[in-house]
mmCIF file of C-alpha atoms in Angstrom:
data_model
loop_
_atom_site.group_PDB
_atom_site.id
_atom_site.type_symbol
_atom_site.label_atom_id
_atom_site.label_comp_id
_atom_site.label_asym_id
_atom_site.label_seq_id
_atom_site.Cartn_x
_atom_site.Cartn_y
_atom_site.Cartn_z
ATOM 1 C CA UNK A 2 -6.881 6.935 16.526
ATOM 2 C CA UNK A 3 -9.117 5.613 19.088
ATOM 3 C CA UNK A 4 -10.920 1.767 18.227
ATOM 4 C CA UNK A 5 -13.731 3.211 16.942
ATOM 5 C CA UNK A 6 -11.925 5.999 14.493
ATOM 6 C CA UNK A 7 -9.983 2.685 13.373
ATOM 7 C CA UNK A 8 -12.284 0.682 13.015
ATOM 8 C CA UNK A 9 -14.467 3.312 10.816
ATOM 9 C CA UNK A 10 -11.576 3.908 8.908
ATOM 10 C CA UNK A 11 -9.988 0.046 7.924
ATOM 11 C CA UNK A 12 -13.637 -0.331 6.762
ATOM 12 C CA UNK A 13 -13.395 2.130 3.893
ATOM 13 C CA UNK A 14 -10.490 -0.197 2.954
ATOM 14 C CA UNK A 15 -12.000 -3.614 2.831
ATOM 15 C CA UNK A 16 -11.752 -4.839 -0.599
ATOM 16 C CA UNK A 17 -8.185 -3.012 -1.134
ATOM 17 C CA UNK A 18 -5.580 -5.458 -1.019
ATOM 18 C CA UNK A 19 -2.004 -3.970 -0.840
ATOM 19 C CA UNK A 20 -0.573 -1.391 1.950
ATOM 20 C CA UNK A 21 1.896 0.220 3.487
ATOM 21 C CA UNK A 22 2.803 -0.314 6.994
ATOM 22 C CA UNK A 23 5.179 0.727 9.430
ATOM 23 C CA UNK A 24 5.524 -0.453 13.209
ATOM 24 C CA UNK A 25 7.999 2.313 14.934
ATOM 25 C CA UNK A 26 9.056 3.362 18.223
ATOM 26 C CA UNK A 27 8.893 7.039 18.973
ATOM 27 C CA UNK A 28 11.100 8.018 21.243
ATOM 28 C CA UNK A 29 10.091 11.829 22.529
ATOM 29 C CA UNK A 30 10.327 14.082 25.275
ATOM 30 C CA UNK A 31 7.869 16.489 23.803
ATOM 31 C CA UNK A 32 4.862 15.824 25.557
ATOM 32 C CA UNK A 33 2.863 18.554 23.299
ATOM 33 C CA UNK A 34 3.119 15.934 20.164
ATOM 34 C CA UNK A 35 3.159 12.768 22.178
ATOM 35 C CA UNK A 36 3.835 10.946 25.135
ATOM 36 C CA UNK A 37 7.009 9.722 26.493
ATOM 37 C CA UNK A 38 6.305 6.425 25.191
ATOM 38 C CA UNK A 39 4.489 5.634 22.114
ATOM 39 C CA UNK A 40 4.826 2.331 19.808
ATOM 40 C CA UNK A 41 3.106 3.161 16.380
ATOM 41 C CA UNK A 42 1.526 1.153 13.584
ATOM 42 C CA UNK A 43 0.798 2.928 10.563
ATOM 43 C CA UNK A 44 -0.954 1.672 7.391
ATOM 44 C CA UNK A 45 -1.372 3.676 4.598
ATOM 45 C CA UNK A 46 -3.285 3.206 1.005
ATOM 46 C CA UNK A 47 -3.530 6.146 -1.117
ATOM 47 C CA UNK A 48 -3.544 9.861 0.893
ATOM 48 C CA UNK A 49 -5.560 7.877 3.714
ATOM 49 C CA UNK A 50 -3.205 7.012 6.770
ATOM 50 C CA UNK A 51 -3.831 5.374 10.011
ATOM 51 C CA UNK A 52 -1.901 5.796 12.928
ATOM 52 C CA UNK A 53 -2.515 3.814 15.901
ATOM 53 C CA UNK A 54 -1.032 3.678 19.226
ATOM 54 C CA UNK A 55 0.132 0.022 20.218
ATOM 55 C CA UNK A 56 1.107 1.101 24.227
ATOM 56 C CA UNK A 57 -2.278 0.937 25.554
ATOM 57 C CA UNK A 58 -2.236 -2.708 24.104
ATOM 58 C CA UNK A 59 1.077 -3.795 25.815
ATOM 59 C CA UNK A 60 -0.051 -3.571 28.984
ATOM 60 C CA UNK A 61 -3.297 -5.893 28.481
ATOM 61 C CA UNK A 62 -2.588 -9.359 30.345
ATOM 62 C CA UNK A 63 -2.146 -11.517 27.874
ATOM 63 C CA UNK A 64 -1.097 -9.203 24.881
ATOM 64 C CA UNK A 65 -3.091 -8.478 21.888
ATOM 65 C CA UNK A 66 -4.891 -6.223 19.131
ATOM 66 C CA UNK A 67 -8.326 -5.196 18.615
ATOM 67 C CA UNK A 68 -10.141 -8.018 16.848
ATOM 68 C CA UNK A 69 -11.154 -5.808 14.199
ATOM 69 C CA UNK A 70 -7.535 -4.904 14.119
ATOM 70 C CA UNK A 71 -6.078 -8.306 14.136
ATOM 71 C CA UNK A 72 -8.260 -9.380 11.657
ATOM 72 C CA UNK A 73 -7.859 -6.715 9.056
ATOM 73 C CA UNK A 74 -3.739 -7.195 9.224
ATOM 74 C CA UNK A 75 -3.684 -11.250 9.463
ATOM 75 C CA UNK A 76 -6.297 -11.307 6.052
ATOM 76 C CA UNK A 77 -4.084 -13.697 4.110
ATOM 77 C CA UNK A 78 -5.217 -11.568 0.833
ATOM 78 C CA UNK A 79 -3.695 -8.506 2.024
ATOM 79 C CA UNK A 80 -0.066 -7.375 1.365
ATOM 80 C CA UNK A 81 2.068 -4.892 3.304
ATOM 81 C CA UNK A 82 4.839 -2.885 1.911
ATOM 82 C CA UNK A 83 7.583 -1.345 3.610
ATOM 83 C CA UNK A 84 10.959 -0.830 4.685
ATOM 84 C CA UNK A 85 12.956 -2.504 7.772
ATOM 85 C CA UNK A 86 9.362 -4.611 7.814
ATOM 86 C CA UNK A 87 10.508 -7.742 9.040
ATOM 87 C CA UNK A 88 11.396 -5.924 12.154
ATOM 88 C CA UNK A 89 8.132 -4.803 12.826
ATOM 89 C CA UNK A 90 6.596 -7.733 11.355
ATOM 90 C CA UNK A 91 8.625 -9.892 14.088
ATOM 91 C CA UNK A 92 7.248 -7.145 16.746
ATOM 92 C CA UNK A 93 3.490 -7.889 15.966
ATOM 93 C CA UNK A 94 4.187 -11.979 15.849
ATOM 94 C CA UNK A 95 5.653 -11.978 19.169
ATOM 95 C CA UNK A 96 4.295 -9.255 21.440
ATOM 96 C CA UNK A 97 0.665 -9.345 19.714
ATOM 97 C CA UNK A 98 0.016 -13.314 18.251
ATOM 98 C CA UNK A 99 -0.657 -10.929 14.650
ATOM 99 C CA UNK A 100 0.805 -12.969 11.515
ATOM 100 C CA UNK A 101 0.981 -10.154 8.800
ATOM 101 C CA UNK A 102 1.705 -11.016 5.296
ATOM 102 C CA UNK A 103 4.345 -8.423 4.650
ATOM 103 C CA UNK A 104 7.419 -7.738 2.052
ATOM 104 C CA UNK A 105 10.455 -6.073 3.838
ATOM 105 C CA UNK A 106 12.267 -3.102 1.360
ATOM 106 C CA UNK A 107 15.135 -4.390 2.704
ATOM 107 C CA UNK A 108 15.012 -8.522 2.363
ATOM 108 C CA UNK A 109 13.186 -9.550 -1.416
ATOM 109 C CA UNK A 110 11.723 -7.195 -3.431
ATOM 110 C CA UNK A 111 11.638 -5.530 -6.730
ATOM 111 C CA UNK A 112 15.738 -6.210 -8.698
ATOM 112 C CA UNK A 113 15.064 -2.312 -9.846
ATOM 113 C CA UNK A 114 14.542 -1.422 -6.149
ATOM 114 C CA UNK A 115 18.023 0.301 -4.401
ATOM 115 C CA UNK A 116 17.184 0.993 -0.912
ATOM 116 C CA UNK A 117 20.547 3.056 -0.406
ATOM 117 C CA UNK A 118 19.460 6.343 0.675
ATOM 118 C CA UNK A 119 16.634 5.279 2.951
ATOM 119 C CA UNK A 120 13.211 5.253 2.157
ATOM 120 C CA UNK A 121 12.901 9.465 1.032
ATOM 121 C CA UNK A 122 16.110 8.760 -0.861
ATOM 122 C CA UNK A 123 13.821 6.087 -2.688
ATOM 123 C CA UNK A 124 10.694 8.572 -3.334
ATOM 124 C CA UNK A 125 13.306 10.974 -4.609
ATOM 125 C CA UNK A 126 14.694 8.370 -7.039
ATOM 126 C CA UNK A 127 11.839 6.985 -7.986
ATOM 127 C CA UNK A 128 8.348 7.959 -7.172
ATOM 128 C CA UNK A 129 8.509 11.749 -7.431
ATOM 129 C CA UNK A 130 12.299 13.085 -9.043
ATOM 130 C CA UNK A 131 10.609 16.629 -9.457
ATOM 131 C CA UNK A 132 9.853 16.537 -5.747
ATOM 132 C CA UNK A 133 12.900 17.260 -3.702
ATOM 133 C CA UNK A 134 11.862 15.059 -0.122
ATOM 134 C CA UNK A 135 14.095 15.688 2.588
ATOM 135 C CA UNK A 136 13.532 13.539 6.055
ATOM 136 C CA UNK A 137 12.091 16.089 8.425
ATOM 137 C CA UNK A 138 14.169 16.615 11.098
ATOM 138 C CA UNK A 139 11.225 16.196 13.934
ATOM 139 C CA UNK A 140 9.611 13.117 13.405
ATOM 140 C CA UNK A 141 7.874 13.820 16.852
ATOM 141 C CA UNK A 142 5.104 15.370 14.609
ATOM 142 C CA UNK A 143 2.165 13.678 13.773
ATOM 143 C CA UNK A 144 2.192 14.927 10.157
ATOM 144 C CA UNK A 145 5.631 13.463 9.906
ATOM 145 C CA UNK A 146 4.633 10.396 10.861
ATOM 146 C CA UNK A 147 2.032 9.833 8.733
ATOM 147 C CA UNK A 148 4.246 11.264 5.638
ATOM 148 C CA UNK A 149 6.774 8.185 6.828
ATOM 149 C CA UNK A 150 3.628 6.069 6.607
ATOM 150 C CA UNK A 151 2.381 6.812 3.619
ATOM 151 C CA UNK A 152 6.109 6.369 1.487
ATOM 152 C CA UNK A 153 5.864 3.361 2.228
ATOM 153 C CA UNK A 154 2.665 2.875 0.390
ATOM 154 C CA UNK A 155 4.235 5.356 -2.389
ATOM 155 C CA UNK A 156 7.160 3.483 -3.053
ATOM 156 C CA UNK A 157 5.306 0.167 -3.293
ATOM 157 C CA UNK A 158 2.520 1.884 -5.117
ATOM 158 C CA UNK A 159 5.189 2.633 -7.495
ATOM 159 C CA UNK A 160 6.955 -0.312 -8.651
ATOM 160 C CA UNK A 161 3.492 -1.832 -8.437
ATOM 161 C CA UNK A 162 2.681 -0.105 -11.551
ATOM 162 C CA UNK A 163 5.725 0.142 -13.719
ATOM 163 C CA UNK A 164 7.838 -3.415 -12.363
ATOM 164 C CA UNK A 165 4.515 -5.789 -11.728
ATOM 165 C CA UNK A 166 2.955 -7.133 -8.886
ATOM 166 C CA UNK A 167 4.927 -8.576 -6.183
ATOM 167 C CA UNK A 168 6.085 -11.857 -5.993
ATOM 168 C CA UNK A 169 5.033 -14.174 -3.490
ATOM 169 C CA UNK A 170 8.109 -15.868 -2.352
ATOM 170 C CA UNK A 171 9.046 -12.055 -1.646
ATOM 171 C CA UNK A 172 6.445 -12.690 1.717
ATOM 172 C CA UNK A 173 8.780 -12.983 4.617
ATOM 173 C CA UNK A 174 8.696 -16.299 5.812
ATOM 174 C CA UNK A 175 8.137 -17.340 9.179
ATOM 175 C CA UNK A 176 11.440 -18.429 9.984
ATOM 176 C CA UNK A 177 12.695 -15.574 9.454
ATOM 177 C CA UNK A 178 9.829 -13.871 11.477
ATOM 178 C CA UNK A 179 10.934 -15.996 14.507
ATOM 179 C CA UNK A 180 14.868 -15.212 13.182
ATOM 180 C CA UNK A 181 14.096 -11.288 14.003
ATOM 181 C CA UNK A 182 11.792 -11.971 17.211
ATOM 182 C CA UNK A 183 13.762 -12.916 20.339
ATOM 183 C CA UNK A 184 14.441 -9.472 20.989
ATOM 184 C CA UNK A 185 10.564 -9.190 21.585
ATOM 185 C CA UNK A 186 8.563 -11.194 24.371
ATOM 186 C CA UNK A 187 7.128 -14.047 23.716
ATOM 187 C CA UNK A 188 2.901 -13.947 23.717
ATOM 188 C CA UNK A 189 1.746 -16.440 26.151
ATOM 189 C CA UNK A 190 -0.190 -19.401 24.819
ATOM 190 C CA UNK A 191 -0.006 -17.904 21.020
ATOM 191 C CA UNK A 192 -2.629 -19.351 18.586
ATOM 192 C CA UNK A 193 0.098 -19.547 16.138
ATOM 193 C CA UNK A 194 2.275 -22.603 15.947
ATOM 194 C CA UNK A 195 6.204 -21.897 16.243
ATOM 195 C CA UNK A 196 7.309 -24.970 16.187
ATOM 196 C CA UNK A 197 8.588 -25.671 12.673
ATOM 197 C CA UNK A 198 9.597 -22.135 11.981
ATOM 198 C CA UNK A 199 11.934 -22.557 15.121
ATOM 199 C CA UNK A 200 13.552 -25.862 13.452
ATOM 200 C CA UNK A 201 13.652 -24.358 9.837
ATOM 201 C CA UNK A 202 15.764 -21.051 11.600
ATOM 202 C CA UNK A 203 18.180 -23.796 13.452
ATOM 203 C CA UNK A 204 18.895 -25.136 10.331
ATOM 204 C CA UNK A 205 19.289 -22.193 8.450
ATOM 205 C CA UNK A 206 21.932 -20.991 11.466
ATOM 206 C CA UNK A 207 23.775 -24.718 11.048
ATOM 207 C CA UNK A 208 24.112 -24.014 7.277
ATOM 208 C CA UNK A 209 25.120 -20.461 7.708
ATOM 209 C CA UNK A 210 27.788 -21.664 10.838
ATOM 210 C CA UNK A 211 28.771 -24.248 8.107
ATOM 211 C CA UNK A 212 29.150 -21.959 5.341
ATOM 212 C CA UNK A 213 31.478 -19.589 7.300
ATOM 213 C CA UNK A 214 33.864 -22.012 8.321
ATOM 214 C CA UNK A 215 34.225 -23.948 5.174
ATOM 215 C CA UNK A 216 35.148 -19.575 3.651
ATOM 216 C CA UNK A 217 37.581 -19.385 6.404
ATOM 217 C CA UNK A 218 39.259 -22.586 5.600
ATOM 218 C CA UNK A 219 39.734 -21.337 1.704
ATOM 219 C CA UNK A 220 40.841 -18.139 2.793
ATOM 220 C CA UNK A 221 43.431 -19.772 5.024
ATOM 221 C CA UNK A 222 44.106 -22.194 2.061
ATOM 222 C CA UNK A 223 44.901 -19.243 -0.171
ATOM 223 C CA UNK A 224 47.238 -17.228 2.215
ATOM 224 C CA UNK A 225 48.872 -20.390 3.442
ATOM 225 C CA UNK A 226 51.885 -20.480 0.830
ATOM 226 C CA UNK A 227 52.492 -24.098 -0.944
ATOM 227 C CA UNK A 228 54.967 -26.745 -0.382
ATOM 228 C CA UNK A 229 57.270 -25.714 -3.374
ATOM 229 C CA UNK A 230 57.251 -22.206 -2.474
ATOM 230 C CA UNK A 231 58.379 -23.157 1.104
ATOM 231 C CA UNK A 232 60.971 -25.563 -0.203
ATOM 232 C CA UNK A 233 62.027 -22.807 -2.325
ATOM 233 C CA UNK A 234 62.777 -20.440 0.563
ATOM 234 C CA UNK A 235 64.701 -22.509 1.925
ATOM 235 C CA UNK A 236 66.708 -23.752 -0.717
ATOM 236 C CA UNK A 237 67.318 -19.916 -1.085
ATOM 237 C CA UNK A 238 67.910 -19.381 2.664
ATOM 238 C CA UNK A 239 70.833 -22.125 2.178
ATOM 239 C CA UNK A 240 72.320 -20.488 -0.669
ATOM 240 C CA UNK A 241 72.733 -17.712 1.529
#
């Protein structure tokens, strides 16, 4: 979609409050569905998808959305649902200054959810058991990509209705935001403050550093055999 179409269409969808979202590479030669290289964002509600092209946007000096764009993603009300989201959450944080308030498939989410099998092994499951969903094999396809786009939305939709609402300490946090973001540049002179998030993920890699070795040392502990087993063995040894 061009500005315009998008803006037109995230109007329509101004007092809804929960989405799905995806923020995906495509990687294609096929010229016919796309070009070489295209960075989507899709948000879907419903049978209504948008797809819009992030490229264009990557090479403004400095980086960043659409206001009408920006805005409709960073509305604190609004939820976005999806899987591998914290990925693509991190992407819009740190090449776009865009804060979204989204719940990763993957990270916290509903106890009844099992994402084994991907997200169409998830509609299958859940969502639509009569409906036998297979991953298309070209996802160079517009239509496919909006069928990714709106599962997301499906799934969420789903679990919505028959598990509750989400909760909110399901939100991915910004620490974990910044945890998933150095593989993306940094925006220059970003409105939002990194600073605590940065100190909460050292922390959080201290504890985790901490953690590990204090496993290894009762691992060693355990396979390390005891003094009387040792004096044993020899006593044995001896007797030999």
């Amino acid at each position: 979609s061009n500005l315009t179409e998008a803006a037109a269409f995230l109007e329509r969808w101004a007092e809804a409050r929960e989405f799905g979202l995806f923020v995906r590479r495509v990687h294609t030669k096929n010229r016919a569905f796309f070009p070489v290289r295209v960075v989507l964002l899709g948000i879907s509600r419903g049978k209504r998808v948008l797809l819009f092209d992030l490229v264009p946007h990557l090479r403004e000096v400095p980086r960043s959305l659409p206001a009408e764009l920006a805005t409709f993603l960073e509305d604190p009300r609004r939820t976005f649902f999806g899987m591998d989201l914290k990925r693509g959450s991190a992407r819009m944080a740190f090449e776009f200054d865009t804060v979204i308030r989204s719940v990763d498939f993957n990270v916290r989410a509903w106890p009844a959810l099992r994402t084994s099998g991907g997200l169409y092994g998830m509609f299958n499951r859940f969502v639509s058991p009569d409906i036998d969903l297979w991953r298309p094999d070209n996802l160079e396809t517009l239509s496919a990509q909006a069928r990714h786009a709106y599962l997301q939305w499906a799934v969420a939709r789903y679990f919505m209705t028959f598990h509750g609402p989400a909760a909110d300490d399901w939100v991915i946090t910004r620490s974990e935001l910044f945890e998933a973001g150095p593989v993306y540049l940094r925006v220059k002179d970003a409105k939002h403050d990194w600073a605590s998030a940065r100190e909460e993920w050292v922390e959080r890699k201290k504890e985790r550093a901490a953690f590990s070795i204090m496993e290894t040392l009762k691992l060693w502990r355990c396979r390390r055999p005891s003094p009387q087993a040792e004096v044993a063995d020899d006593r044995d040894t001896m007797g030999r």
